[in-house]
Tab-separated table of C-alpha atoms and ligand atoms in Angstrom:
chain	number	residue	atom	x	y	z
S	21	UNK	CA	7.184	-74.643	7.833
S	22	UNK	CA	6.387	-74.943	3.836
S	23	UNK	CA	9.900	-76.411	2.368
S	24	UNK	CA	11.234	-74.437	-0.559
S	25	UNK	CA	12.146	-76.275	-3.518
S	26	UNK	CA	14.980	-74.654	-5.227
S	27	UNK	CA	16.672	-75.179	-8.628
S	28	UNK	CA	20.381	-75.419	-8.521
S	29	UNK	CA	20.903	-72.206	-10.314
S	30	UNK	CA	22.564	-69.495	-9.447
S	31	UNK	CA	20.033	-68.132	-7.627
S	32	UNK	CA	18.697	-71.227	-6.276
S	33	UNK	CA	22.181	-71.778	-4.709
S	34	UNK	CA	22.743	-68.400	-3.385
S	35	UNK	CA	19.224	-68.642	-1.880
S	36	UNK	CA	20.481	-72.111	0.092
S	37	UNK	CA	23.614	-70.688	1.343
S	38	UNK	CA	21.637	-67.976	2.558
S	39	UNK	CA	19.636	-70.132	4.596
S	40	UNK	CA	22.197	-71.516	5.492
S	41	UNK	CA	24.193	-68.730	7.193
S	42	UNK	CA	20.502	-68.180	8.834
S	43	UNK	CA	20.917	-71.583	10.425
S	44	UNK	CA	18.191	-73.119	8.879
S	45	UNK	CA	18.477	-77.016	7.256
S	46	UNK	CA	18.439	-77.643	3.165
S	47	UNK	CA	18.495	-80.962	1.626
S	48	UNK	CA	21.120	-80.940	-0.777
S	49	UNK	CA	22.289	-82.955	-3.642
S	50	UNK	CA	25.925	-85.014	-3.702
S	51	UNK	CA	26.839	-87.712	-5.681
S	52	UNK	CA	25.595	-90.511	-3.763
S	53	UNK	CA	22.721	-89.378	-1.906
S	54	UNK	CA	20.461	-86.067	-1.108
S	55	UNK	CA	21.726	-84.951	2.464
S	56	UNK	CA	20.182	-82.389	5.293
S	57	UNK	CA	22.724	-80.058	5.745
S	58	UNK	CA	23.361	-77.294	8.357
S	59	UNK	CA	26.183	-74.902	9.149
S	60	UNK	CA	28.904	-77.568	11.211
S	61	UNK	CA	29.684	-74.783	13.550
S	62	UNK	CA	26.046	-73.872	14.475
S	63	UNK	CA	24.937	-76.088	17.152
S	64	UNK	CA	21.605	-74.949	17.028
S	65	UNK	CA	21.618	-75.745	13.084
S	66	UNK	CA	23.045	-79.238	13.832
S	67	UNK	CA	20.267	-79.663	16.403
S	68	UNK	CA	17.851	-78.783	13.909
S	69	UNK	CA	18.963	-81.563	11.635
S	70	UNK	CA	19.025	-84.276	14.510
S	71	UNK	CA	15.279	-83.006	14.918
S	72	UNK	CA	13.913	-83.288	11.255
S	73	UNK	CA	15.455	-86.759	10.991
S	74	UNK	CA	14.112	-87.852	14.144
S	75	UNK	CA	17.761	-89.132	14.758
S	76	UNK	CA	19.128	-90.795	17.695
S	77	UNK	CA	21.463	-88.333	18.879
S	78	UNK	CA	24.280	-90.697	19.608
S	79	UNK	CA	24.298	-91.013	15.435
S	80	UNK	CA	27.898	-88.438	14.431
S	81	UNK	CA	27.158	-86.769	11.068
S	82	UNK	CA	29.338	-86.424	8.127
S	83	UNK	CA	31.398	-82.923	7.525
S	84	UNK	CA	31.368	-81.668	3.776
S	85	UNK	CA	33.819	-79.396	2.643
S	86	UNK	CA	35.085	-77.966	-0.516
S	87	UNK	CA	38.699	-79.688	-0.494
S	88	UNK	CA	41.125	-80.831	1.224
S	89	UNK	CA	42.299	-77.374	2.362
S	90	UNK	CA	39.061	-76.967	4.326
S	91	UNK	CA	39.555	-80.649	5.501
S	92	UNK	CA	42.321	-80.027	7.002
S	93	UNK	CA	41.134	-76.566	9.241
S	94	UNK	CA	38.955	-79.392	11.150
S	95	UNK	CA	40.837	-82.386	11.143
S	96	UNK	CA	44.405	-84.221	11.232
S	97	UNK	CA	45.232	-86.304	8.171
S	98	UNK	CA	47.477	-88.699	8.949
S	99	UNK	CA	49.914	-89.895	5.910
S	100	UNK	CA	47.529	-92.928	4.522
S	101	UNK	CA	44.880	-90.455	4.605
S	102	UNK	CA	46.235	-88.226	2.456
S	103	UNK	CA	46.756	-90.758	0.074
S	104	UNK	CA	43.161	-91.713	-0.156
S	105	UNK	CA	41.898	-87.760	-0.297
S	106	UNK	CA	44.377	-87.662	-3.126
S	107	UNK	CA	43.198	-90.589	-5.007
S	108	UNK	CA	39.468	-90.258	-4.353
S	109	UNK	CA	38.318	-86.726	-3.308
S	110	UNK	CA	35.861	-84.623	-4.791
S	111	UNK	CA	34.134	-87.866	-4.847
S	112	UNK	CA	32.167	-90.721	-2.469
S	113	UNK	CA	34.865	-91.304	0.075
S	114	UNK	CA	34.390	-90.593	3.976
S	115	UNK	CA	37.507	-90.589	6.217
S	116	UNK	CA	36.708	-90.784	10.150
S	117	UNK	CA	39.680	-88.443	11.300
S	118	UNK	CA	41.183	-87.073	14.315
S	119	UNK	CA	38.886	-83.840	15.450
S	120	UNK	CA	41.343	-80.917	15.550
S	121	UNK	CA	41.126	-78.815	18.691
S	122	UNK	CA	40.693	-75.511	16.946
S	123	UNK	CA	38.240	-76.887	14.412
S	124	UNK	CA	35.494	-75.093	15.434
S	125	UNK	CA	32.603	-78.112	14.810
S	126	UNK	CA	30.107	-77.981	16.748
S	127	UNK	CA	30.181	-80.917	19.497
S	128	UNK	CA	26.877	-82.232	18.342
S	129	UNK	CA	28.390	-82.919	14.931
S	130	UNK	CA	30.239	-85.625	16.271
S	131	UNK	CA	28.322	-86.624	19.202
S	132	UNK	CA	31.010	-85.937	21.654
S	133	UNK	CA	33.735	-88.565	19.724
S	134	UNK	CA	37.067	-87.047	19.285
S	135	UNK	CA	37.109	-87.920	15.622
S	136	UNK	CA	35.094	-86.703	12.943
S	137	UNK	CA	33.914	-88.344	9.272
S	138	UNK	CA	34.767	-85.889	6.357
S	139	UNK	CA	33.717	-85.925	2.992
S	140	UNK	CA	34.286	-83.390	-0.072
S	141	UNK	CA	31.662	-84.422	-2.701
S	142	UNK	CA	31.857	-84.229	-6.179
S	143	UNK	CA	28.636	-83.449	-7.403
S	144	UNK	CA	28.515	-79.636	-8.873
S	145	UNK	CA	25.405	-78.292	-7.203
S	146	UNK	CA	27.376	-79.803	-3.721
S	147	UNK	CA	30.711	-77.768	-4.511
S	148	UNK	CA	28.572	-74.359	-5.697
S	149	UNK	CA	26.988	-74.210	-3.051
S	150	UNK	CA	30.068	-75.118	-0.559
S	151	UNK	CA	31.556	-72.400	-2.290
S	152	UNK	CA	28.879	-70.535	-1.811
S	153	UNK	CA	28.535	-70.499	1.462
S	154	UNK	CA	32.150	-70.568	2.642
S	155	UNK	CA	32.157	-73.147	5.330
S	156	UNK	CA	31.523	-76.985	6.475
S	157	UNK	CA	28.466	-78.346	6.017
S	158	UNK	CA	27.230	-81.052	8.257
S	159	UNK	CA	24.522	-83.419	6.326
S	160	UNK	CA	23.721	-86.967	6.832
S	161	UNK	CA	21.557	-88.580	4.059
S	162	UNK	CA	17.991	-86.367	3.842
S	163	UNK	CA	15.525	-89.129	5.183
S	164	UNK	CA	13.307	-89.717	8.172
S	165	UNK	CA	15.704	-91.822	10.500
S	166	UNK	CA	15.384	-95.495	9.706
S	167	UNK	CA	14.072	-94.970	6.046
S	168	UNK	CA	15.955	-95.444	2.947
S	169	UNK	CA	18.089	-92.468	1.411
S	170	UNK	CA	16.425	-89.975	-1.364
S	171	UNK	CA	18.223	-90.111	-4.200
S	172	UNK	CA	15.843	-87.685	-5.801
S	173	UNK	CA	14.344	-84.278	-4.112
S	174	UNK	CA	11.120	-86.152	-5.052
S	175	UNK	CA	11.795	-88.979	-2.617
S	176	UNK	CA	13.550	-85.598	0.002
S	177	UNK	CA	10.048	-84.342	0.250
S	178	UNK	CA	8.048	-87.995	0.032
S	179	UNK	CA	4.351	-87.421	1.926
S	180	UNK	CA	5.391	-90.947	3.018
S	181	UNK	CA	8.008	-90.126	5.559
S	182	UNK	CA	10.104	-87.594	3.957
S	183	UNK	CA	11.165	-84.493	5.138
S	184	UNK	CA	8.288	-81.715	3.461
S	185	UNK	CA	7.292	-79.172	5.984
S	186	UNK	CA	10.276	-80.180	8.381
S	187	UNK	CA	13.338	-78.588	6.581
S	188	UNK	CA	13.338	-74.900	4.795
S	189	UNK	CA	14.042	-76.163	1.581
S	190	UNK	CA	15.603	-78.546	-0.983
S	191	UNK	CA	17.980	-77.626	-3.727
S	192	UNK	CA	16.799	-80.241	-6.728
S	193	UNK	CA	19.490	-81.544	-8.826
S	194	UNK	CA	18.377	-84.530	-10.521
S	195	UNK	CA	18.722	-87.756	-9.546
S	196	UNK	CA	22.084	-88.713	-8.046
S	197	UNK	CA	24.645	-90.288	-10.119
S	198	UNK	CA	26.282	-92.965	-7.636
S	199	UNK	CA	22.755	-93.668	-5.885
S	200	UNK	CA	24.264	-95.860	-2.996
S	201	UNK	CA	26.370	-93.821	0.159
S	202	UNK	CA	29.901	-92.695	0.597
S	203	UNK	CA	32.345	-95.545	1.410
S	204	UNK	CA	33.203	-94.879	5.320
S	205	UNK	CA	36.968	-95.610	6.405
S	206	UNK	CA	38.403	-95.233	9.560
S	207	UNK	CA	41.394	-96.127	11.489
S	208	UNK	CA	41.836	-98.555	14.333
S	209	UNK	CA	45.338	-99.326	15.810
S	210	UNK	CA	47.122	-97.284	12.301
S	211	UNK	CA	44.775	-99.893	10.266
S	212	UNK	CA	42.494	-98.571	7.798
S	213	UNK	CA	39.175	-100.181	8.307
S	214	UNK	CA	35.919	-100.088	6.468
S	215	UNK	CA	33.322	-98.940	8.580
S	216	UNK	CA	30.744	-98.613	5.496
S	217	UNK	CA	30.430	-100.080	1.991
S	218	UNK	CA	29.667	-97.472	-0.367
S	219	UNK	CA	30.421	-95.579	-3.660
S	220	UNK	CA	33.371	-96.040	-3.517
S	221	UNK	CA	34.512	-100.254	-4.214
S	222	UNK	CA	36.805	-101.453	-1.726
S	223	UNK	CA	38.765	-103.238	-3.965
S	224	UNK	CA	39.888	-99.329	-5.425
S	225	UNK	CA	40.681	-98.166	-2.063
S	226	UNK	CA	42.936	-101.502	-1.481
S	227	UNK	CA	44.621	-100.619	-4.734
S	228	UNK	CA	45.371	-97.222	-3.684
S	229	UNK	CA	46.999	-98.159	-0.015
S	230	UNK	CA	48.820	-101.178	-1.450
S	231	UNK	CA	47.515	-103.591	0.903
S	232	UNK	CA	43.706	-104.941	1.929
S	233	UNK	CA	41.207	-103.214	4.241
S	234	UNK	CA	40.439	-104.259	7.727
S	235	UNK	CA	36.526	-104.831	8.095
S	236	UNK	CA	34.617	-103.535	11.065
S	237	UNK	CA	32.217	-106.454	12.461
S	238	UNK	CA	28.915	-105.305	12.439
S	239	UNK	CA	27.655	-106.555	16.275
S	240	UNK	CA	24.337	-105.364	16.215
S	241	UNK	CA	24.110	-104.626	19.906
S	242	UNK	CA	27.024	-102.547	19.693
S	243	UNK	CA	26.605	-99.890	16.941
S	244	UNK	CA	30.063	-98.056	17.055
S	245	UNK	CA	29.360	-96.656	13.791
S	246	UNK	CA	25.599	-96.088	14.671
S	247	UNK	CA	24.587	-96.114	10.935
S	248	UNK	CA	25.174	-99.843	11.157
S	249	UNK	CA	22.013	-100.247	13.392
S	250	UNK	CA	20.963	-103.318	11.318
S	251	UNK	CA	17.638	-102.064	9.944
S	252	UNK	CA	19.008	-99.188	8.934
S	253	UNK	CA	17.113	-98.568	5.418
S	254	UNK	CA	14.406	-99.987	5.786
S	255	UNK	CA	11.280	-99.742	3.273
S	256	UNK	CA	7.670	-100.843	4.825
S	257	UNK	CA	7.335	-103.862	2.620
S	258	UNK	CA	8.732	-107.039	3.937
S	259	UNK	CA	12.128	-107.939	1.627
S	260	UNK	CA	13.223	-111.439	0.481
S	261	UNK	CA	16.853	-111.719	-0.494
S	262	UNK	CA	18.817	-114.049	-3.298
S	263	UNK	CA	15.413	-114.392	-4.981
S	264	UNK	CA	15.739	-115.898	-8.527
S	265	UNK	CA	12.080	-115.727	-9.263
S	266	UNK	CA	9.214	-114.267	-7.337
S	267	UNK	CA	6.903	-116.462	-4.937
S	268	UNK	CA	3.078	-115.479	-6.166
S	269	UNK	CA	2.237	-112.307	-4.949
S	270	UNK	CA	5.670	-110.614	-4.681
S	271	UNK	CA	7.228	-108.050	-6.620
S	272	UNK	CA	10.404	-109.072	-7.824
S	273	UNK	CA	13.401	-106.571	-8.192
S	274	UNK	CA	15.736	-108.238	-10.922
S	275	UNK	CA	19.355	-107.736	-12.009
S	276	UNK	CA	20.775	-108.902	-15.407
S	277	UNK	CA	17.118	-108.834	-17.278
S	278	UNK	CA	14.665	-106.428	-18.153
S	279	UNK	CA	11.278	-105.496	-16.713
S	280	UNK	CA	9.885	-103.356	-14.678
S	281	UNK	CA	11.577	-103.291	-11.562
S	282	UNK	CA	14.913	-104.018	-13.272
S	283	UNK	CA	18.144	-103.253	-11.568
S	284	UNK	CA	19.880	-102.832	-14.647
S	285	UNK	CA	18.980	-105.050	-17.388
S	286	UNK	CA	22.819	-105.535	-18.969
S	287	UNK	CA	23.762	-106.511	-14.868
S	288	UNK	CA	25.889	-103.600	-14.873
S	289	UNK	CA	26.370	-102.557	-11.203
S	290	UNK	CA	26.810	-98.793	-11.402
S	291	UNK	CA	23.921	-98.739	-12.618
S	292	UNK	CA	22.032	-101.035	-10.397
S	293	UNK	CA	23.495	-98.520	-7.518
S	294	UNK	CA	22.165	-95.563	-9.308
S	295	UNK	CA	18.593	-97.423	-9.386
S	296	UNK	CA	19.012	-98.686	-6.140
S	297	UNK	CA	16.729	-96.711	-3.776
S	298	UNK	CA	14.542	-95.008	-6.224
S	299	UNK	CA	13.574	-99.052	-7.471
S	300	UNK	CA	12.725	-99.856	-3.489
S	301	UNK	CA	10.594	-97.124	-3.626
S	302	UNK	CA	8.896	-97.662	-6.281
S	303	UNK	CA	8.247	-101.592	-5.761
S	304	UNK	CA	7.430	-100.754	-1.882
S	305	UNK	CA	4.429	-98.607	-3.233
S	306	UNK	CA	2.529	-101.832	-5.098
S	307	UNK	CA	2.151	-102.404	-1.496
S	308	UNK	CA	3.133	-106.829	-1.048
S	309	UNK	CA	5.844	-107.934	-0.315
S	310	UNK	CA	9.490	-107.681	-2.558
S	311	UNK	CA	12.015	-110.452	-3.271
S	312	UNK	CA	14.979	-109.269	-4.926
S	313	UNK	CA	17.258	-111.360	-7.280
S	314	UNK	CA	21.100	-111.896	-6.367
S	315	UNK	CA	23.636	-109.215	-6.804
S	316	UNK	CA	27.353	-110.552	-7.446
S	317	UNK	CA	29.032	-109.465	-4.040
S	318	UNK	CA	32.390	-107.516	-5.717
S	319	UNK	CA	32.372	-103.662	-6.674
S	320	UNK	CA	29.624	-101.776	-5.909
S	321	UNK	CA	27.739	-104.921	-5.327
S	322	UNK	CA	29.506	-105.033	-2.059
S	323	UNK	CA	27.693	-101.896	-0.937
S	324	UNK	CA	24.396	-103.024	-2.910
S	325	UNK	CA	24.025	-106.097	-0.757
S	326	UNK	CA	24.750	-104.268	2.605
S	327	UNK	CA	21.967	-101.717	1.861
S	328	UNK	CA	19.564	-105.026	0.748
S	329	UNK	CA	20.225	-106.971	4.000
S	330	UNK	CA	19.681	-104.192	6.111
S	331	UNK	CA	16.361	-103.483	4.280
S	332	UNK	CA	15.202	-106.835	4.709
S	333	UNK	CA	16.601	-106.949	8.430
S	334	UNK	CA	13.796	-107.464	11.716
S	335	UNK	CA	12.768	-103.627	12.276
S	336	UNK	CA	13.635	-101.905	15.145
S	337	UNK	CA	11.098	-100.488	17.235
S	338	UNK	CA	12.792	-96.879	16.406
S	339	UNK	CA	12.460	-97.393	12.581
S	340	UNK	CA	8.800	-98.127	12.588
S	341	UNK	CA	7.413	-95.307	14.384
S	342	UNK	CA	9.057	-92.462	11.887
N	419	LIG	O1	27.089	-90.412	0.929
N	419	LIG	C1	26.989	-90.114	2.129
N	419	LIG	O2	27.824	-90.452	2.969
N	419	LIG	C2	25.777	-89.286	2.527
N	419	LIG	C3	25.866	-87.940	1.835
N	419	LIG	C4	24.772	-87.002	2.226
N	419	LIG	O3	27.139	-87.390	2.072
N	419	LIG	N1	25.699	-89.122	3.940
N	419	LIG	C5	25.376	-90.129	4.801
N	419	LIG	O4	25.300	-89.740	6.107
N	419	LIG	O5	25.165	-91.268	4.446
N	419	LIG	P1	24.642	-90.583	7.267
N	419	LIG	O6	24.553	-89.676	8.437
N	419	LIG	O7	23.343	-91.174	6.844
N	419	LIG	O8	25.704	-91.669	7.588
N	419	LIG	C6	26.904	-91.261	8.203
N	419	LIG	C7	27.576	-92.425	8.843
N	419	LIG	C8	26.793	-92.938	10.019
N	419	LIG	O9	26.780	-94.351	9.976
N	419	LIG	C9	27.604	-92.435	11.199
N	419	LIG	O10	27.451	-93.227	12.324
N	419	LIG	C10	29.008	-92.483	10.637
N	419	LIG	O11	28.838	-91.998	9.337
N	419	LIG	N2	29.918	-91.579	11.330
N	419	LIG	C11	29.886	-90.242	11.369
N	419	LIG	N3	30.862	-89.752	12.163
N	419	LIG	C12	31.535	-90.817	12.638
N	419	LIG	C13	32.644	-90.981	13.504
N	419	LIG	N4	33.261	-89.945	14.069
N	419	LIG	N5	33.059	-92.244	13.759
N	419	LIG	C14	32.435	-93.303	13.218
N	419	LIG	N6	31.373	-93.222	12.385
N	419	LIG	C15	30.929	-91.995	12.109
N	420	LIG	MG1	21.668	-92.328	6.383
């Protein structure tokens, strides 16, 4: 299949809802990351994305809609999250919620779980084109399973195990803003839990409920949210962590200094996020291995240093292969 690359246009967008409707997958552009989306209520569709990802099929995907509206024809919100879709949505906020009956997802969405994890994005070409097409889009991020997230529709169609020839197309809006992934919360006995750092600081979503988080325990034998399968985003170089200087022969990431792999040379952290996965790219191709300096562990560092120890984490035989 040769994958369309689309500007996000009007008639770009109208040509991606169209495939769309057709049942076809399109890597589109959010806020955080580029995602492979297919119509929610096509199984085949979903299928289709499970199959260009090379995605263990017990992995759920995330359901974007246009608002809350929409979010509520698939799912129940209970009162806290309402709270948070008020506070935080359009924008880089999942909420795993109780699957209506009549929502009309297709099971493979969800992989058979009775919940589902909804997000409305922010980004404009995201909302157009939800508009656009007039229904849920299910799209977890646009990369080979096991590889890091494409931030850019350059790193979407990557000869290096990205998605070109395996998808119909890929609506190209720039690089995205937030760079890291949606903050995933959940709910386990009424407690709001964080199932995923993300774009979206803890700390924030605290402030909004009035009260601190639960955190899921990542058991690595048990992966109840799968996407916390330890080596998760994984580059091919091997990744040292903490690093204040390189060792000879590594390529050092830095944080708080210019140069050129450089983080963000004030130490600002939205901006380090932004840089995030385009900078592992990049420092993967000099081909040795990468230490990467210390990121302060509050904010979006939170989700910065989850991404970085998964990277760096002993590859699974699954990740390898892709
Ligand atoms: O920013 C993002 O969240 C991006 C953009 C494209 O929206 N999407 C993304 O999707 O990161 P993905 O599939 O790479 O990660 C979705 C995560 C996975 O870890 C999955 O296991 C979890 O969401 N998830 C989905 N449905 C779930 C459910 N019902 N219960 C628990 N975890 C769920
Ligand atoms: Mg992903």
């Amino acid at each position: 299949m040769q994958t369309l690359r689309l500007a996000s246009d009007e008639t770009g967008i109208a040509q991606a809802a169209k495939l769309l409707r057709q049942g076809q997958t399109v890597a589109i552009p959010t806020e955080t990351v580029y995602g492979l989306a297919g119509d929610a209520r096509n199984g085949a569709a979903v299928a289709a994305i499970y199959a260009a990802k090379g995605r263990p099929s017990f992995n759920p995907l995330i359901v974007h809609v246009a608002d809350l509206t929409a979010a509520r024809r698939i799912a129940h919100l209970p009162p806290q999250a309402m709270e948070l879709a008020q506070a935080f949505w359009p924008g880089a906020l999942t909420l795993v919620l109780p699957l209506r009956a009549d929502s009309g997802i297709a099971s493979l969405v969800t992989a058979g779980l009775d919940t589902v994890a909804i997000r409305v994005p922010a980004a404009q070409a995201a909302q157009a084109l939800l508009r656009a097409f007039d229904g849920p889009l299910a799209a977890p991020s646009a990369n080979a399973s096991g590889r890091i997230s494409p931030t850019t529709a350059d790193h979407v169609l990557d000869p290096d195990g990205g998605l070109d020839t395996r998808i119909a197309a890929v609506l190209d809006a720039g690089p995205c803003p937030v760079g890291v992934e949606s903050t995933i919360i959940g709910w386990h006995q009424d407690r709001a839990t964080l199932l995923r750092p993300g774009g979206i600081p803890a700390e924030a979503i605290e402030a909004a409920l009035g009260h601190r988080l639960d955190h899921h325990q990542a058991d690595p034998d048990t992966p109840t949210a799968p996407g916390q399968l330890s080596s998760h985003y994984a580059p091919n170089a091997a990744l040292r962590l903490n690093a204040e200087t390189a060792l000879p022969g590594e390529t050092h990431i830095t944080f708080g200094r210019p140069g050129p792999f450089s983080l963000s040379p004030t130490g600002d952290l939205t901006e380090a996020a932004a840089h995030l996965f385009d900078l592992l790219r990049r420092a993967d191709r000099e081909g040795r291995a990468i230490a990467v300096a210390p990121i302060p562990d509050h904010g979006l560092g939170t989700a910065i240093n989850d991404r970085l120890r998964r990277a760096a984490a002993p590859r699974q035989a699954s990740s390898s292969s892709k």
